[in-house]
Short mmCIF file of C-alpha atoms and ligand atoms in Angstrom, two decimals:
data_model
loop_
_atom_site.label_atom_id
_atom_site.label_comp_id
_atom_site.label_asym_id
_atom_site.label_seq_id
_atom_site.Cartn_x
_atom_site.Cartn_y
_atom_site.Cartn_z
CA MET A 24 -2.60 1.82 10.96
CA ILE A 25 -5.95 0.40 9.56
CA SER A 26 -8.77 0.19 12.20
CA ARG A 27 -10.98 -2.31 12.90
CA THR A 28 -13.84 0.12 12.52
CA LEU A 29 -12.86 0.96 8.65
CA ILE A 30 -12.47 -2.99 7.67
CA GLU A 31 -16.19 -3.22 9.08
CA ARG A 32 -17.75 -0.38 7.56
CA LEU A 33 -16.28 -1.86 4.34
CA THR A 34 -17.70 -5.14 4.66
CA ASN A 35 -21.09 -3.33 5.06
CA ALA A 36 -20.71 -0.68 2.27
CA ARG A 37 -22.91 -0.26 -0.69
CA LEU A 38 -20.69 2.26 -2.69
CA VAL A 39 -17.32 3.51 -2.07
CA THR A 40 -15.76 6.22 -3.85
CA VAL A 41 -11.81 5.85 -4.16
CA PHE A 42 -10.77 9.62 -5.36
CA THR A 43 -7.05 8.98 -6.36
CA GLY A 44 -3.77 11.44 -7.19
CA ALA A 45 -0.48 10.84 -8.64
CA GLY A 46 0.96 9.13 -5.39
CA VAL A 47 -1.39 6.18 -6.77
CA SER A 48 0.98 5.77 -9.33
CA ALA A 49 4.17 6.81 -8.10
CA GLU A 50 5.30 3.05 -6.92
CA SER A 51 4.96 2.50 -10.62
CA GLY A 52 7.43 5.03 -11.89
CA VAL A 53 5.34 7.92 -12.91
CA ALA A 54 6.54 11.29 -11.24
CA THR A 55 4.09 13.42 -9.22
CA PHE A 56 3.74 16.69 -9.67
CA ARG A 57 4.46 18.57 -6.25
CA ALA A 58 7.08 16.33 -3.97
CA GLN A 59 10.95 17.30 -4.02
CA GLY A 60 11.71 16.03 -7.60
CA GLY A 61 8.03 16.06 -8.53
CA LEU A 62 7.46 17.87 -11.98
CA TRP A 63 7.10 20.98 -10.65
CA SER A 64 10.45 21.04 -9.44
CA LYS A 65 11.51 20.87 -12.95
CA PHE A 66 9.54 22.40 -14.94
CA LYS A 67 7.30 25.42 -14.54
CA PRO A 68 3.49 24.47 -14.76
CA GLU A 69 2.92 27.85 -16.13
CA GLU A 70 5.06 27.28 -19.05
CA LEU A 71 3.59 23.64 -19.53
CA ALA A 72 0.19 22.76 -18.36
CA ASN A 73 -1.48 26.09 -19.55
CA LEU A 74 -3.16 26.96 -23.12
CA ASP A 75 -1.23 29.99 -23.04
CA ALA A 76 1.83 28.29 -23.28
CA PHE A 77 0.72 25.87 -25.72
CA LEU A 78 -0.58 28.52 -27.95
CA ALA A 79 2.87 30.53 -27.69
CA ASN A 80 4.89 27.36 -28.12
CA PRO A 81 2.83 24.35 -29.28
CA GLN A 82 6.20 22.01 -30.33
CA MET A 83 7.72 22.75 -26.70
CA VAL A 84 4.69 21.69 -24.80
CA TRP A 85 3.96 18.66 -27.16
CA GLU A 86 7.67 17.30 -26.65
CA TRP A 87 7.17 17.38 -22.63
CA TYR A 88 3.76 15.70 -23.28
CA GLN A 89 5.97 12.97 -25.83
CA ALA A 90 8.69 12.50 -23.26
CA ARG A 91 5.59 12.10 -20.20
CA ARG A 92 3.60 9.53 -22.72
CA GLU A 93 7.13 7.33 -23.06
CA VAL A 94 6.96 6.88 -19.28
CA VAL A 95 3.14 6.24 -19.02
CA LEU A 96 3.23 3.82 -21.99
CA ASN A 97 6.15 1.74 -20.19
CA ALA A 98 4.30 1.83 -16.86
CA LYS A 99 2.40 -0.76 -15.25
CA PRO A 100 -0.69 -0.74 -12.61
CA ASN A 101 1.15 -1.57 -9.17
CA ASP A 102 -0.25 -2.96 -6.08
CA GLY A 103 -2.15 0.01 -4.82
CA HIS A 104 -3.82 0.03 -8.70
CA HIS A 105 -4.48 -3.77 -8.07
CA ALA A 106 -6.24 -3.37 -4.59
CA ILE A 107 -7.95 -0.39 -5.41
CA ALA A 108 -9.64 -2.86 -8.45
CA GLY A 109 -9.94 -5.68 -6.10
CA LEU A 110 -12.16 -3.80 -3.60
CA GLU A 111 -14.83 -4.81 -6.21
CA GLU A 112 -14.94 -8.33 -4.88
CA PHE A 113 -16.01 -7.33 -1.39
CA VAL A 114 -18.07 -3.93 -1.90
CA PRO A 115 -21.20 -4.00 -4.73
CA HIS A 116 -20.18 -0.70 -6.41
CA VAL A 117 -16.76 1.03 -6.23
CA SER A 118 -16.14 3.84 -8.54
CA VAL A 119 -12.97 5.39 -8.85
CA VAL A 120 -12.69 9.20 -9.60
CA THR A 121 -9.06 10.06 -10.62
CA GLN A 122 -7.16 13.04 -11.44
CA ASN A 123 -4.50 11.05 -12.84
CA ILE A 124 -3.91 11.03 -16.99
CA ASP A 125 -2.26 7.33 -17.17
CA GLY A 126 -5.01 5.31 -17.79
CA LEU A 127 -3.26 2.38 -14.77
CA HIS A 128 -7.06 2.20 -12.75
CA THR A 129 -8.72 1.08 -16.42
CA GLU A 130 -5.47 -1.19 -16.71
CA ALA A 131 -5.83 -2.61 -13.61
CA GLY A 132 -9.03 -3.70 -13.78
CA SER A 133 -11.42 -1.18 -12.01
CA SER A 134 -14.56 -1.23 -13.45
CA GLU A 135 -15.75 2.37 -12.99
CA VAL A 136 -12.98 4.95 -13.72
CA ILE A 137 -14.11 8.88 -13.80
CA GLU A 138 -11.01 10.41 -15.42
CA LEU A 139 -11.49 14.43 -14.44
CA HIS A 140 -8.21 15.75 -15.94
CA GLY A 141 -8.57 13.57 -18.98
CA ASN A 142 -5.91 11.00 -20.31
CA ILE A 143 -2.57 11.36 -21.93
CA ARG A 144 -3.03 8.38 -24.36
CA LYS A 145 -5.72 10.86 -26.11
CA ASN A 146 -5.49 14.11 -28.29
CA PHE A 147 -7.90 16.74 -29.91
CA CYS A 148 -7.86 19.67 -32.06
CA GLN A 149 -7.33 22.89 -30.18
CA ASN A 150 -9.25 24.84 -33.03
CA CYS A 151 -12.27 22.31 -34.09
CA GLY A 152 -12.25 19.77 -31.04
CA VAL A 153 -12.19 16.52 -33.42
CA ARG A 154 -10.65 13.76 -31.53
CA TYR A 155 -7.35 12.16 -32.53
CA ASP A 156 -6.87 9.07 -30.15
CA ASP A 157 -4.77 7.06 -32.84
CA LEU A 158 -1.86 5.43 -31.05
CA GLU A 159 0.44 6.44 -33.96
CA LEU A 160 0.41 10.29 -32.70
CA LEU A 161 1.73 9.11 -29.17
CA THR A 162 5.29 8.81 -30.38
CA GLU A 163 5.12 11.48 -33.20
CA HIS A 164 7.89 13.63 -32.40
CA HIS A 165 5.94 17.16 -34.05
CA VAL A 166 2.71 18.43 -33.20
CA PRO A 167 0.56 17.16 -35.53
CA SER A 168 -1.96 19.52 -37.23
CA CYS A 169 -5.48 18.99 -38.01
CA PRO A 170 -7.16 19.49 -41.68
CA CYS A 171 -8.63 22.22 -40.04
CA GLY A 172 -5.18 24.13 -39.60
CA GLY A 173 -5.51 23.93 -35.43
CA ASN A 174 -2.39 22.19 -33.53
CA ILE A 175 -3.41 19.00 -32.05
CA ARG A 176 -3.13 18.87 -28.29
CA PRO A 177 -3.06 16.31 -25.36
CA ASP A 178 -6.62 15.46 -23.83
CA VAL A 179 -6.11 16.75 -20.70
CA VAL A 180 -7.17 19.52 -18.18
CA TRP A 181 -4.87 22.46 -18.10
CA PHE A 182 -5.03 25.06 -14.80
CA GLY A 183 -7.84 27.46 -15.90
CA GLU A 184 -9.69 24.84 -18.34
CA LEU A 185 -13.17 23.61 -17.17
CA LEU A 186 -13.28 19.84 -16.50
CA PRO A 187 -15.09 17.98 -18.35
CA SER A 188 -18.57 18.07 -17.33
CA THR A 189 -19.89 14.64 -17.45
CA ALA A 190 -16.94 13.47 -15.21
CA ILE A 191 -17.11 16.25 -12.59
CA GLU A 192 -20.53 15.53 -12.36
CA LEU A 193 -20.85 11.74 -11.82
CA ALA A 194 -17.71 12.07 -9.52
CA GLU A 195 -19.86 14.65 -7.58
CA LYS A 196 -22.91 12.18 -7.48
CA ARG A 197 -20.02 9.60 -6.47
CA ALA A 198 -19.01 11.82 -3.57
CA LYS A 199 -22.64 12.77 -2.31
CA GLU A 200 -24.06 9.05 -2.63
CA CYS A 201 -21.04 7.31 -1.45
CA ASN A 202 -20.78 5.60 2.10
CA ILE A 203 -16.91 5.65 2.33
CA LEU A 204 -14.81 7.77 0.41
CA PHE A 205 -10.69 6.99 0.50
CA SER A 206 -8.34 10.03 -0.64
CA VAL A 207 -5.43 8.17 -2.01
CA GLY A 208 -2.25 9.47 -2.80
CA THR A 209 -3.23 13.17 -3.87
CA SER A 210 -1.78 16.74 -2.01
CA SER A 211 -5.64 17.75 -2.04
CA ILE A 212 -4.76 21.08 -3.55
CA VAL A 213 -6.04 21.30 -7.21
CA TRP A 214 -9.79 22.32 -7.23
CA PRO A 215 -12.38 21.63 -7.84
CA ALA A 216 -11.12 18.16 -7.37
CA ALA A 217 -9.86 19.04 -4.25
CA GLY A 218 -13.59 19.68 -2.97
CA LEU A 219 -14.78 15.84 -3.57
CA PRO A 220 -14.00 14.70 0.11
CA LEU A 221 -15.26 17.41 1.74
CA LEU A 222 -18.27 17.00 -0.16
CA ALA A 223 -18.69 13.33 0.69
CA LEU A 224 -18.31 14.36 4.30
CA ASP A 225 -21.08 17.13 4.33
CA SER A 226 -22.97 14.27 2.78
CA GLY A 227 -22.14 11.70 5.84
CA ALA A 228 -19.31 9.34 4.08
CA TYR A 229 -16.92 8.12 6.05
CA VAL A 230 -13.72 9.72 4.85
CA VAL A 231 -10.43 8.08 4.73
CA GLU A 232 -6.97 9.73 3.62
CA ILE A 233 -3.70 7.60 2.75
CA ASN A 234 -0.83 9.08 1.97
CA PRO A 235 2.75 9.54 3.19
CA ALA A 236 2.61 12.88 4.56
CA GLN A 237 -0.37 15.58 5.66
CA THR A 238 -2.62 17.25 3.36
CA PRO A 239 -5.47 19.94 3.80
CA LEU A 240 -7.49 17.15 3.84
CA THR A 241 -5.93 15.49 6.74
CA ARG A 242 -7.71 17.49 9.56
CA HIS A 243 -10.94 16.80 8.22
CA ALA A 244 -10.58 13.49 7.24
CA HIS A 245 -11.77 10.09 9.92
CA GLU A 246 -8.93 8.66 9.35
CA SER A 247 -5.76 9.66 8.16
CA ILE A 248 -3.56 6.41 7.07
CA ARG A 249 0.34 7.49 7.36
CA GLY A 250 1.87 5.13 4.22
CA THR A 251 2.06 4.69 0.47
CA SER A 252 -0.89 3.31 -1.63
CA GLY A 253 1.08 0.19 -2.68
CA VAL A 254 1.54 -0.64 0.79
CA VAL A 255 -1.54 0.25 2.94
CA MET A 256 -4.59 -0.76 -0.05
CA PRO A 257 -3.07 -4.31 0.16
CA GLU A 258 -3.43 -4.38 3.51
CA ILE A 259 -6.51 -3.33 3.96
CA MET A 260 -7.44 -5.86 1.09
CA ARG A 261 -5.78 -8.65 2.90
CA LEU A 262 -7.88 -7.70 6.27
CA LEU A 263 -11.10 -7.65 4.02
CA ARG A 264 -10.03 -11.21 3.33
CA GLU A 265 -9.44 -12.46 6.47
CA MET A 266 -13.08 -10.90 7.95
CA LYS A 267 -14.77 -12.84 5.02
CA ILE A 268 -13.30 -16.20 5.63
CA PRO A 269 -15.38 -17.12 8.78
CA SER A 270 -18.59 -15.84 7.33
CA GLU A 271 -18.03 -17.92 4.41
CA LEU A 272 -17.02 -21.16 6.34
CA SER A 273 -20.41 -20.64 8.68
CA LYS A 274 -22.47 -21.13 5.52
C1 BJW B 10 1.77 9.14 -2.29
C2 BJW B 10 2.55 8.16 -2.62
C3 BJW B 10 2.51 6.79 -2.35
C4 BJW B 10 3.71 10.33 -3.09
N1 BJW B 10 1.23 6.24 -2.21
N2 BJW B 10 0.55 9.02 -1.60
C5 BJW B 10 -10.23 27.52 -6.01
C6 BJW B 10 -9.54 27.75 -5.07
C7 BJW B 10 -7.89 28.23 -5.78
C8 BJW B 10 -7.70 27.98 -6.97
C9 BJW B 10 -8.75 27.44 -7.40
C10 BJW B 10 -10.01 27.30 -7.28
N3 BJW B 10 -10.76 26.90 -8.14
C11 BJW B 10 -9.68 27.01 -9.34
C12 BJW B 10 -8.84 26.98 -8.82
C13 BJW B 10 -7.56 27.41 -9.87
C14 BJW B 10 -6.65 25.90 -10.28
C15 BJW B 10 -6.59 25.36 -8.79
O1 BJW B 10 -6.75 24.47 -8.16
N4 BJW B 10 -5.24 25.79 -8.61
C16 BJW B 10 -4.61 25.57 -7.71
C17 BJW B 10 -3.22 24.93 -7.72
C18 BJW B 10 -4.66 26.78 -6.24
N5 BJW B 10 -7.31 24.78 -10.79
C19 BJW B 10 -8.03 24.49 -12.31
O2 BJW B 10 -7.36 25.09 -12.93
C20 BJW B 10 -8.94 23.73 -12.81
N6 BJW B 10 -9.99 24.03 -13.45
C21 BJW B 10 -11.15 25.00 -13.23
O3 BJW B 10 -11.26 25.06 -12.14
O4 BJW B 10 -12.01 25.81 -14.15
C22 BJW B 10 -12.53 26.59 -13.66
C23 BJW B 10 -11.96 27.77 -13.26
C24 BJW B 10 -10.64 28.50 -13.99
C25 BJW B 10 -10.18 29.61 -13.71
C26 BJW B 10 -10.22 30.02 -12.34
C27 BJW B 10 -11.31 29.67 -11.22
C28 BJW B 10 -11.87 28.51 -11.93
C29 BJW B 10 -7.88 22.58 -13.48
C30 BJW B 10 -7.00 22.17 -12.87
C31 BJW B 10 -6.19 21.00 -14.02
C32 BJW B 10 -5.20 20.52 -13.15
N7 BJW B 10 -4.18 19.82 -14.14
C33 BJW B 10 -3.35 19.22 -13.62
C34 BJW B 10 -2.27 19.04 -14.86
C35 BJW B 10 -2.97 17.81 -15.82
C36 BJW B 10 -2.22 17.83 -17.20
C37 BJW B 10 -0.88 16.87 -17.09
O5 BJW B 10 -0.49 15.92 -16.38
O6 BJW B 10 -0.29 17.89 -17.27
O7 BJW B 10 -3.30 18.28 -13.13
S1 BJW B 10 -2.03 19.89 -12.20
C38 BJW B 10 -1.74 18.60 -11.69
O8 BJW B 10 -2.04 18.69 -10.17
C39 BJW B 10 -2.50 17.56 -12.21
C40 BJW B 10 -2.94 16.50 -11.09
O9 BJW B 10 -4.38 15.67 -11.59
C41 BJW B 10 -3.32 17.26 -10.14
C42 BJW B 10 -3.12 17.40 -8.49
O10 BJW B 10 -2.08 16.67 -8.38
P1 BJW B 10 -1.58 15.53 -7.39
O11 BJW B 10 -2.48 13.99 -8.01
O12 BJW B 10 -2.93 15.75 -6.43
O13 BJW B 10 -0.08 15.42 -7.46
P2 BJW B 10 0.74 15.66 -6.17
O14 BJW B 10 1.94 15.51 -6.67
O15 BJW B 10 0.22 17.30 -6.03
O16 BJW B 10 0.50 15.02 -5.01
C43 BJW B 10 1.04 13.72 -4.89
C44 BJW B 10 0.59 13.34 -3.46
O17 BJW B 10 0.89 11.80 -3.19
C45 BJW B 10 1.73 14.23 -2.25
O18 BJW B 10 0.59 14.58 -1.30
C46 BJW B 10 2.19 12.73 -1.73
O19 BJW B 10 2.90 12.68 -0.44
C47 BJW B 10 1.50 11.63 -2.21
N8 BJW B 10 2.22 10.47 -2.60
N9 BJW B 10 4.06 9.07 -3.15
C48 BJW B 10 0.69 7.51 -1.77
N10 BJW B 10 3.27 5.62 -3.32
#
């Protein structure tokens, strides 16, 4: 249930931060990680999503990412992504801080998208760091090598790796300065990202979780709405539009 308090707060908010995870892309057909049938029920993260795995078996890790790229490149933003982008009609500044690597928030039209865990559409050389963002690599079967001799890898953040400093610093700023933080479609267990809603709470923001399941954030959030992003976010937009019509008519 979406509260009147939330809609009223949204109409008065200057900055809303929308912190998102894999659940937001589930309705676009992109698998989540930890659900039954999710990626980690079929693959072991320690064998695929860390640097040691890539160094030991670059071809295997590359192939896993190529298969996921195929899904992502065919995926389209869903109603949840569009509603998050649509919040910009009502709030002066909306910042999307995402753990997702699929680029779907940008495709949906969100203006400020902070990618904490990288972007699967990009690559760089593991050895010298040179970037390789050419699209041909996204369908290359064999792990490509750089002229320096290093292997080229997807530009994603694996376990044990630091998040890009500009992204996490800006995300922390947006968490601290926002009036409302939405946490949408994340299990809230991967750090340091999971600390952002808590930082927002400490800084006085109103924190709202949207997720069909409970998470470690649930008991801290001001509101926890049980539902999917593709249903709840458009409903919030509908309620905002209803609030806006009378004020426009009264001008
Ligand atoms: C829906 C829905 C619908 C479904 N609508 N909702 C402090 C304490 C403990 C551990 C650590 C700590 N600090 C650091 C660590 C270690 C580690 C960590 O957090 N481990 C935990 C698992 C315990 N963190 C790191 O290693 C990070 N680096 C780091 O901290 O460096 C410094 C350091 C190093 C070493 C030691 C200490 C410090 C890096 C983390 C990188 C995460 N990388 C991945 C893979 C990215 C590339 C790839 O995709 O292959 O990022 S892992 C994976 O998890 C991916 C995700 O972004 C991330 C979060 O997952 P997310 O988005 O929450 O997905 P799910 O599947 O978990 O949840 C989906 C949710 O959606 C569910 O709740 C559903 O109910 C819901 N849902 N359908 C709305 N339609």
